[in-house]
Amino acid sequence: MSSVVHVAVHRSQFPESVRRDLIESLRRRRVNHKFHYDSVRQTQKWLALHEACSPARREADCETLYDRSFDAAARRLKAGRVHVIGLGCGGGWKDTRLLTRLKAGGRTVFYTPCDVSVAMTLVARRAALRVVPKGRCFPLVCDLASADDLPGTLEAQGPPDAARLVTFFGMLPNFEVSVILPKLAAIVRREDLLLAGANLAPGRNYDDGMKRILPQYDNVLTRDWLMTFLLDLGVERDDGEIRFCIEDDPSGGSLKRVAADFRFSRARRIQVDAERFTFRRGESIRLFFSYRHRPGQIRSLLDPHGLRVMERWVSASEEEGVFLCRRK
Ligand SMILES: C[S@@+](CC[C@H](N)C(=O)[O-])C[C@H]1O[C@@H](n2cnc3c(N)ncnc32)[C@H](O)[C@@H]1O
């Protein structure tokens, strides 16, 4: 058995692009969330956090929700050969469950695990190899937010005669919609299906729902995972502290999000090659945000980008939703 895996790397994740994005994050005091998944250590920490906190992993009902959406997608796909493209695949747990069901239904499956992190892409590939033969798995590392030729890149990834099912699980919360939705809409072709998953704010009252889910972020595992980025740059733990808050969408929309900032309680200088960044006492850097949607908001977010929600499933806890979509 070969110990070499071929992973395609898009230029959006070449070292010069990553360095440019890191400098931009430090300059703007806003960390591009892709930097929280970069290293092997961050990947391991996030996978442990996901295992401990994600409703998809903790609630049996949530597993059923995903399975129902997978079966609905399978019913709509007429082709015998199906190429699953997992955008921001993470550890590939959900995609592998989908692939397993497609295979059990007699489909020949192909898989493109696609993520900004090499480590994550390899973890997803390994999970999927339980159901997809090596020769039908095409790992791709890329930055979905900055790559501008992804439709063509993905077109070339799989067999031209296979039906395509694009997954976009847990991705909507961490991007500004104005950045990511045009990219997603350009990838999904008229004949493709899209399964998008979103973390929701439960209950009738948006503010109460946000307060209810806050402990899923404001906890030791999340703080430890987010802190890794700063520690790797030379910040020390007692240079300050991470503070969580709930805030309105700064672009003026109706969405709310959980955000985490690191507030410096003493000055710290960070150096990246020749570039120096000084953080003064009392200054903050935005580490992370996560939008929590209401089920109805997903339809109105996707609609202007030409994506129509055909079916949706919401967990009993109302904290997770899956949306089956197609181009209008
Ligand atoms: C919240 S996780 C979701 C993982 C998985 N889809 C799931 O639902 O379990 C977000 C994933 O998106 C990836 N990611 C973050 N920024 C990205 C970007 N700009 N382009 C591609 N992937 C990105 C991360 O590496 C991580 O695996």
Coordinates of C-alpha atoms and ligand atoms in Angstrom, one line a residue:
M1 CA 0.0 0.0 0.0
S2 CA 1.4 3.4 -1.0
S3 CA 2.1 5.9 1.8
V4 CA 1.7 8.9 -0.5
V5 CA -1.6 10.7 -0.9
H6 CA -2.1 13.2 -3.8
V7 CA -3.7 16.3 -2.6
A8 CA -4.4 19.2 -5.0
V9 CA -3.6 22.6 -3.6
H10 CA -5.3 25.6 -5.1
R11 CA -3.1 28.8 -5.3
S12 CA -5.5 30.5 -2.8
Q13 CA -3.7 28.4 -0.2
F14 CA -0.1 28.8 -1.5
P15 CA 2.3 30.2 1.1
E16 CA 2.3 33.7 -0.4
S17 CA -1.5 33.9 -0.3
V18 CA -1.7 32.6 3.2
R19 CA 1.0 35.1 4.3
R20 CA -0.9 38.0 2.7
D21 CA -4.1 36.9 4.4
L22 CA -2.4 36.6 7.8
I23 CA -0.9 40.1 7.5
E24 CA -4.3 41.5 6.5
S25 CA -5.9 39.8 9.6
L26 CA -3.4 41.3 11.9
R27 CA -3.5 44.7 10.3
R28 CA -7.3 44.9 10.4
R29 CA -7.5 43.3 13.9
R30 CA -9.9 40.8 12.4
V31 CA -8.8 37.2 12.1
N32 CA -9.8 35.4 9.0
H33 CA -11.4 32.3 10.6
K34 CA -9.5 30.0 8.2
F35 CA -6.5 30.6 10.5
H36 CA -8.2 28.7 13.3
Y37 CA -7.9 25.4 11.3
D38 CA -4.4 25.8 9.8
S39 CA -2.2 23.5 11.9
V40 CA -2.4 19.9 12.9
R41 CA -2.8 21.0 16.5
Q42 CA -5.7 23.4 15.7
T43 CA -7.4 20.7 13.6
Q44 CA -7.2 18.2 16.5
K45 CA -8.5 20.8 18.9
W46 CA -11.4 21.7 16.7
L47 CA -12.3 18.0 16.1
A48 CA -12.4 17.4 19.8
L49 CA -14.5 20.5 20.3
H50 CA -16.9 19.5 17.6
E51 CA -17.2 16.0 19.1
A52 CA -18.0 17.6 22.5
C53 CA -20.3 20.5 21.5
S54 CA -21.9 20.0 18.1
P55 CA -25.6 19.1 18.2
A56 CA -24.9 16.9 15.1
R57 CA -22.6 14.7 17.2
R58 CA -24.5 14.9 20.6
E59 CA -28.1 14.6 19.6
A60 CA -29.5 11.4 18.1
D61 CA -32.3 13.4 16.7
C62 CA -29.8 15.5 14.8
E63 CA -28.3 12.5 13.2
T64 CA -31.7 11.5 12.0
L65 CA -32.2 15.0 10.6
Y66 CA -29.1 14.7 8.4
D67 CA -30.1 11.1 7.3
R68 CA -33.5 12.3 6.2
S69 CA -31.9 15.1 4.2
F70 CA -29.5 12.7 2.6
D71 CA -32.3 10.3 1.7
A72 CA -34.3 13.2 0.2
A73 CA -31.3 14.3 -1.9
A74 CA -30.7 10.7 -3.0
R75 CA -34.3 10.3 -4.2
R76 CA -33.9 13.4 -6.4
L77 CA -30.7 12.1 -8.0
K78 CA -31.5 9.9 -11.0
A79 CA -27.9 9.1 -12.0
G80 CA -26.1 5.9 -10.9
R81 CA -22.8 7.8 -10.4
V82 CA -22.7 10.6 -7.8
H83 CA -19.9 13.0 -7.0
V84 CA -20.2 14.5 -3.6
I85 CA -18.2 17.8 -3.2
G86 CA -17.8 18.6 0.5
L87 CA -17.0 22.4 0.7
G88 CA -15.4 23.1 4.1
C89 CA -15.5 19.3 4.8
G90 CA -14.0 19.5 8.2
G91 CA -13.4 15.9 9.5
G92 CA -15.8 14.6 6.8
W93 CA -18.1 13.0 9.3
K94 CA -21.4 14.3 7.7
D95 CA -20.1 13.7 4.2
T96 CA -19.1 10.1 5.0
R97 CA -22.5 9.4 6.4
L98 CA -24.0 10.8 3.2
L99 CA -21.7 8.7 1.0
T100 CA -22.5 5.6 3.0
R101 CA -26.2 6.0 2.4
L102 CA -25.7 6.8 -1.3
K103 CA -23.6 3.7 -1.7
A104 CA -26.1 1.5 0.2
G105 CA -28.7 2.8 -2.3
G106 CA -26.6 1.2 -5.1
R107 CA -24.8 4.4 -6.3
T108 CA -21.2 4.5 -7.4
V109 CA -19.8 7.3 -5.3
F110 CA -17.0 9.8 -5.9
Y111 CA -15.8 12.3 -3.3
T112 CA -14.0 15.7 -3.3
P113 CA -13.2 16.6 0.3
C114 CA -12.4 20.3 0.0
D115 CA -11.1 22.5 2.9
V116 CA -8.7 25.3 3.6
S117 CA -6.8 23.0 5.9
V118 CA -4.5 20.2 4.6
A119 CA -4.9 18.3 7.9
M120 CA -8.7 18.5 7.8
T121 CA -8.8 17.4 4.2
L122 CA -6.7 14.4 5.0
V123 CA -8.9 13.5 8.0
A124 CA -12.0 13.7 5.8
R125 CA -10.4 11.6 3.1
R126 CA -9.5 8.9 5.7
A127 CA -13.0 8.9 7.0
A128 CA -14.5 8.6 3.5
L129 CA -12.2 5.7 2.5
R130 CA -14.4 3.4 4.5
V131 CA -16.9 3.8 1.6
V132 CA -15.1 5.4 -1.3
P133 CA -12.2 3.6 -3.1
K134 CA -9.0 5.6 -3.1
G135 CA -9.1 6.2 -6.8
R136 CA -12.5 7.9 -6.5
C137 CA -11.4 10.4 -3.8
F138 CA -9.9 13.7 -4.9
P139 CA -8.8 15.9 -1.9
L140 CA -8.6 19.6 -2.7
V141 CA -7.2 22.3 -0.5
C142 CA -8.4 25.8 -1.2
D143 CA -9.8 29.0 0.2
L144 CA -13.4 29.2 -0.8
A145 CA -13.6 32.9 0.0
S146 CA -10.7 34.0 -2.2
A147 CA -10.4 31.5 -5.0
D148 CA -12.0 33.0 -8.1
D149 CA -11.9 30.0 -10.5
L150 CA -13.4 27.3 -8.3
P151 CA -16.3 26.4 -10.6
G152 CA -13.8 25.3 -13.3
T153 CA -11.4 23.7 -10.8
L154 CA -14.2 21.6 -9.3
E155 CA -15.5 20.7 -12.8
A156 CA -12.2 19.1 -13.5
Q157 CA -12.1 17.2 -10.2
G158 CA -14.6 14.4 -10.8
P159 CA -16.0 12.3 -13.7
P160 CA -18.0 14.4 -16.1
D161 CA -20.9 12.0 -16.3
A162 CA -21.6 11.9 -12.5
A163 CA -24.4 13.8 -10.9
R164 CA -23.1 16.3 -8.4
L165 CA -24.2 16.8 -4.8
V166 CA -22.5 19.8 -3.1
T167 CA -22.4 19.9 0.7
F168 CA -21.9 23.1 2.7
F169 CA -22.3 22.1 6.3
G170 CA -21.6 24.4 9.2
M171 CA -20.1 27.0 6.8
L172 CA -22.8 29.7 6.6
P173 CA -22.2 30.9 10.2
N174 CA -18.5 31.8 9.8
F175 CA -18.6 33.9 6.7
E176 CA -20.1 37.2 5.7
V177 CA -22.9 36.2 3.4
S178 CA -21.9 38.9 0.8
V179 CA -18.5 37.2 0.5
I180 CA -19.4 33.5 0.5
L181 CA -22.8 33.3 -1.2
P182 CA -21.8 34.6 -4.6
K183 CA -18.9 32.0 -4.6
L184 CA -21.3 29.2 -3.6
A185 CA -23.8 30.2 -6.2
A186 CA -21.2 30.2 -8.9
I187 CA -20.1 26.6 -8.0
V188 CA -23.6 25.0 -7.9
R189 CA -24.6 24.3 -11.5
R190 CA -28.2 24.1 -12.8
E191 CA -28.3 20.3 -12.5
D192 CA -26.5 20.0 -9.2
L193 CA -28.1 19.6 -5.7
L194 CA -26.9 21.5 -2.7
L195 CA -27.2 20.5 0.9
A196 CA -26.5 23.4 3.3
G197 CA -26.4 23.0 7.1
A198 CA -26.8 25.9 9.5
N199 CA -26.6 26.5 13.2
L200 CA -29.8 28.1 14.4
A201 CA -31.0 30.2 17.3
P202 CA -33.8 28.2 19.0
G203 CA -37.2 29.3 20.2
R204 CA -39.5 32.2 19.3
N205 CA -37.4 35.0 20.7
Y206 CA -34.2 35.6 18.8
D207 CA -32.4 37.2 21.7
D208 CA -33.4 34.5 24.2
G209 CA -32.3 31.8 21.6
M210 CA -28.9 33.5 21.3
K211 CA -28.4 33.5 25.1
R212 CA -29.3 29.8 25.2
I213 CA -26.6 28.8 22.7
L214 CA -23.9 31.1 24.0
P215 CA -22.4 28.4 26.3
Q216 CA -21.7 26.3 23.2
Y217 CA -19.0 28.9 22.4
D218 CA -18.1 30.4 25.8
N219 CA -16.4 27.3 27.2
V220 CA -12.9 26.0 28.0
L221 CA -12.5 23.9 24.8
T222 CA -13.5 26.8 22.4
R223 CA -11.2 29.3 24.3
D224 CA -8.4 26.9 24.1
W225 CA -8.9 26.3 20.4
L226 CA -9.2 30.0 19.5
M227 CA -6.2 30.9 21.7
T228 CA -3.9 28.6 19.7
F229 CA -3.8 31.1 16.8
L230 CA -2.4 33.8 19.1
L231 CA -0.1 31.6 21.0
D232 CA 1.5 30.4 17.7
L233 CA 2.2 34.1 16.9
G234 CA 4.0 34.6 20.2
V235 CA 1.2 36.1 22.3
E236 CA 1.2 34.8 25.9
R237 CA -1.9 33.6 27.7
D238 CA -1.8 36.3 30.3
D239 CA -1.4 39.1 27.8
G240 CA -5.2 39.4 28.0
E241 CA -8.4 37.5 27.9
I242 CA -11.0 36.2 25.4
R243 CA -14.4 37.8 25.7
F244 CA -17.6 36.5 24.1
C245 CA -20.6 38.7 23.2
I246 CA -23.8 38.5 21.2
E247 CA -24.0 41.2 18.5
D248 CA -26.2 42.3 15.6
D249 CA -25.0 41.9 12.0
P250 CA -22.6 44.9 11.5
S251 CA -23.7 45.3 7.9
G252 CA -27.2 46.2 9.1
G253 CA -29.1 42.9 8.4
S254 CA -31.4 41.2 10.8
L255 CA -29.0 38.5 11.7
K256 CA -27.3 38.0 15.1
R257 CA -24.0 36.4 15.9
V258 CA -21.8 35.2 18.7
A259 CA -18.4 36.9 18.6
A260 CA -15.1 36.4 20.4
D261 CA -12.4 39.1 20.9
F262 CA -9.1 38.9 22.6
R263 CA -8.5 42.0 24.8
F264 CA -4.9 42.9 25.6
S265 CA -4.3 43.8 29.2
R266 CA -0.6 44.6 28.4
A267 CA 1.2 45.6 25.2
R268 CA 2.4 42.9 22.9
R269 CA 4.5 43.1 19.7
I270 CA 4.0 40.4 17.0
Q271 CA 6.4 40.0 14.1
V272 CA 5.6 38.1 10.9
D273 CA 8.8 38.2 8.8
A274 CA 9.7 41.9 8.5
E275 CA 6.2 43.1 9.4
R276 CA 5.6 44.3 13.0
F277 CA 2.2 44.7 14.7
T278 CA 1.9 46.4 18.1
F279 CA -1.1 45.8 20.2
R280 CA -1.5 48.3 23.0
R281 CA -3.0 47.7 26.4
G282 CA -6.8 47.9 26.1
E283 CA -6.8 47.0 22.4
S284 CA -8.7 44.0 21.0
I285 CA -8.5 41.7 18.1
R286 CA -11.6 40.0 16.7
L287 CA -10.9 36.2 16.8
F288 CA -14.1 34.7 15.6
F289 CA -17.8 35.1 14.9
S290 CA -20.6 32.7 14.3
Y291 CA -24.0 33.8 12.9
R292 CA -26.9 31.9 14.3
H293 CA -29.8 32.0 11.8
R294 CA -33.6 31.5 12.1
P295 CA -34.9 28.8 9.7
G296 CA -36.8 31.3 7.6
Q297 CA -33.7 33.5 7.1
I298 CA -31.9 30.9 5.2
R299 CA -34.4 31.0 2.4
S300 CA -34.2 34.8 2.1
L301 CA -30.4 34.7 2.2
L302 CA -30.0 32.2 -0.6
D303 CA -32.8 33.5 -2.8
P304 CA -31.1 36.6 -4.1
H305 CA -28.2 34.4 -5.2
G306 CA -30.4 32.2 -7.4
L307 CA -30.5 29.3 -4.9
R308 CA -33.9 27.9 -4.0
V309 CA -34.6 25.9 -0.8
M310 CA -36.7 22.9 -1.8
E311 CA -36.9 21.1 1.5
R312 CA -35.7 21.7 5.0
W313 CA -35.3 19.8 8.3
V314 CA -34.9 21.3 11.7
S315 CA -33.8 19.4 14.8
A316 CA -36.0 19.0 17.9
S317 CA -33.7 21.3 19.8
E318 CA -34.2 23.9 16.9
E319 CA -30.4 24.4 17.0
E320 CA -29.5 22.8 13.7
G321 CA -31.1 22.9 10.3
V322 CA -30.4 21.3 6.9
F323 CA -31.6 22.8 3.6
L324 CA -31.8 21.0 0.3
C325 CA -31.4 23.5 -2.5
R326 CA -31.2 23.8 -6.3
R327 CA -30.5 26.7 -8.7
K328 CA -33.6 28.6 -9.6
Ligands
LIG1 C1 -17.3 24.8 11.3 S1 -16.3 23.8 10.4 C2 -17.5 22.7 9.5 C3 -16.9 21.4 9.2 C4 -17.9 20.4 8.6 N1 -18.4 20.8 7.3 C5 -19.0 20.0 9.5 O1 -20.1 20.5 9.4 O2 -18.7 19.3 10.5 C6 -15.7 24.8 9.2 C7 -14.7 24.2 8.2 O3 -14.4 25.1 7.2 C8 -13.1 25.2 6.9 N2 -12.8 26.5 6.4 C9 -12.7 27.7 7.1 N3 -12.4 28.7 6.3 C10 -12.4 28.2 5.0 C11 -12.2 28.8 3.7 N4 -12.0 30.1 3.6 N5 -12.2 28.0 2.7 C12 -12.4 26.6 2.8 N6 -12.6 26.0 4.0 C13 -12.6 26.8 5.1 C14 -12.4 24.8 8.2 O4 -11.1 24.3 8.0 C15 -13.3 23.8 8.8 O5 -13.0 22.5 8.4

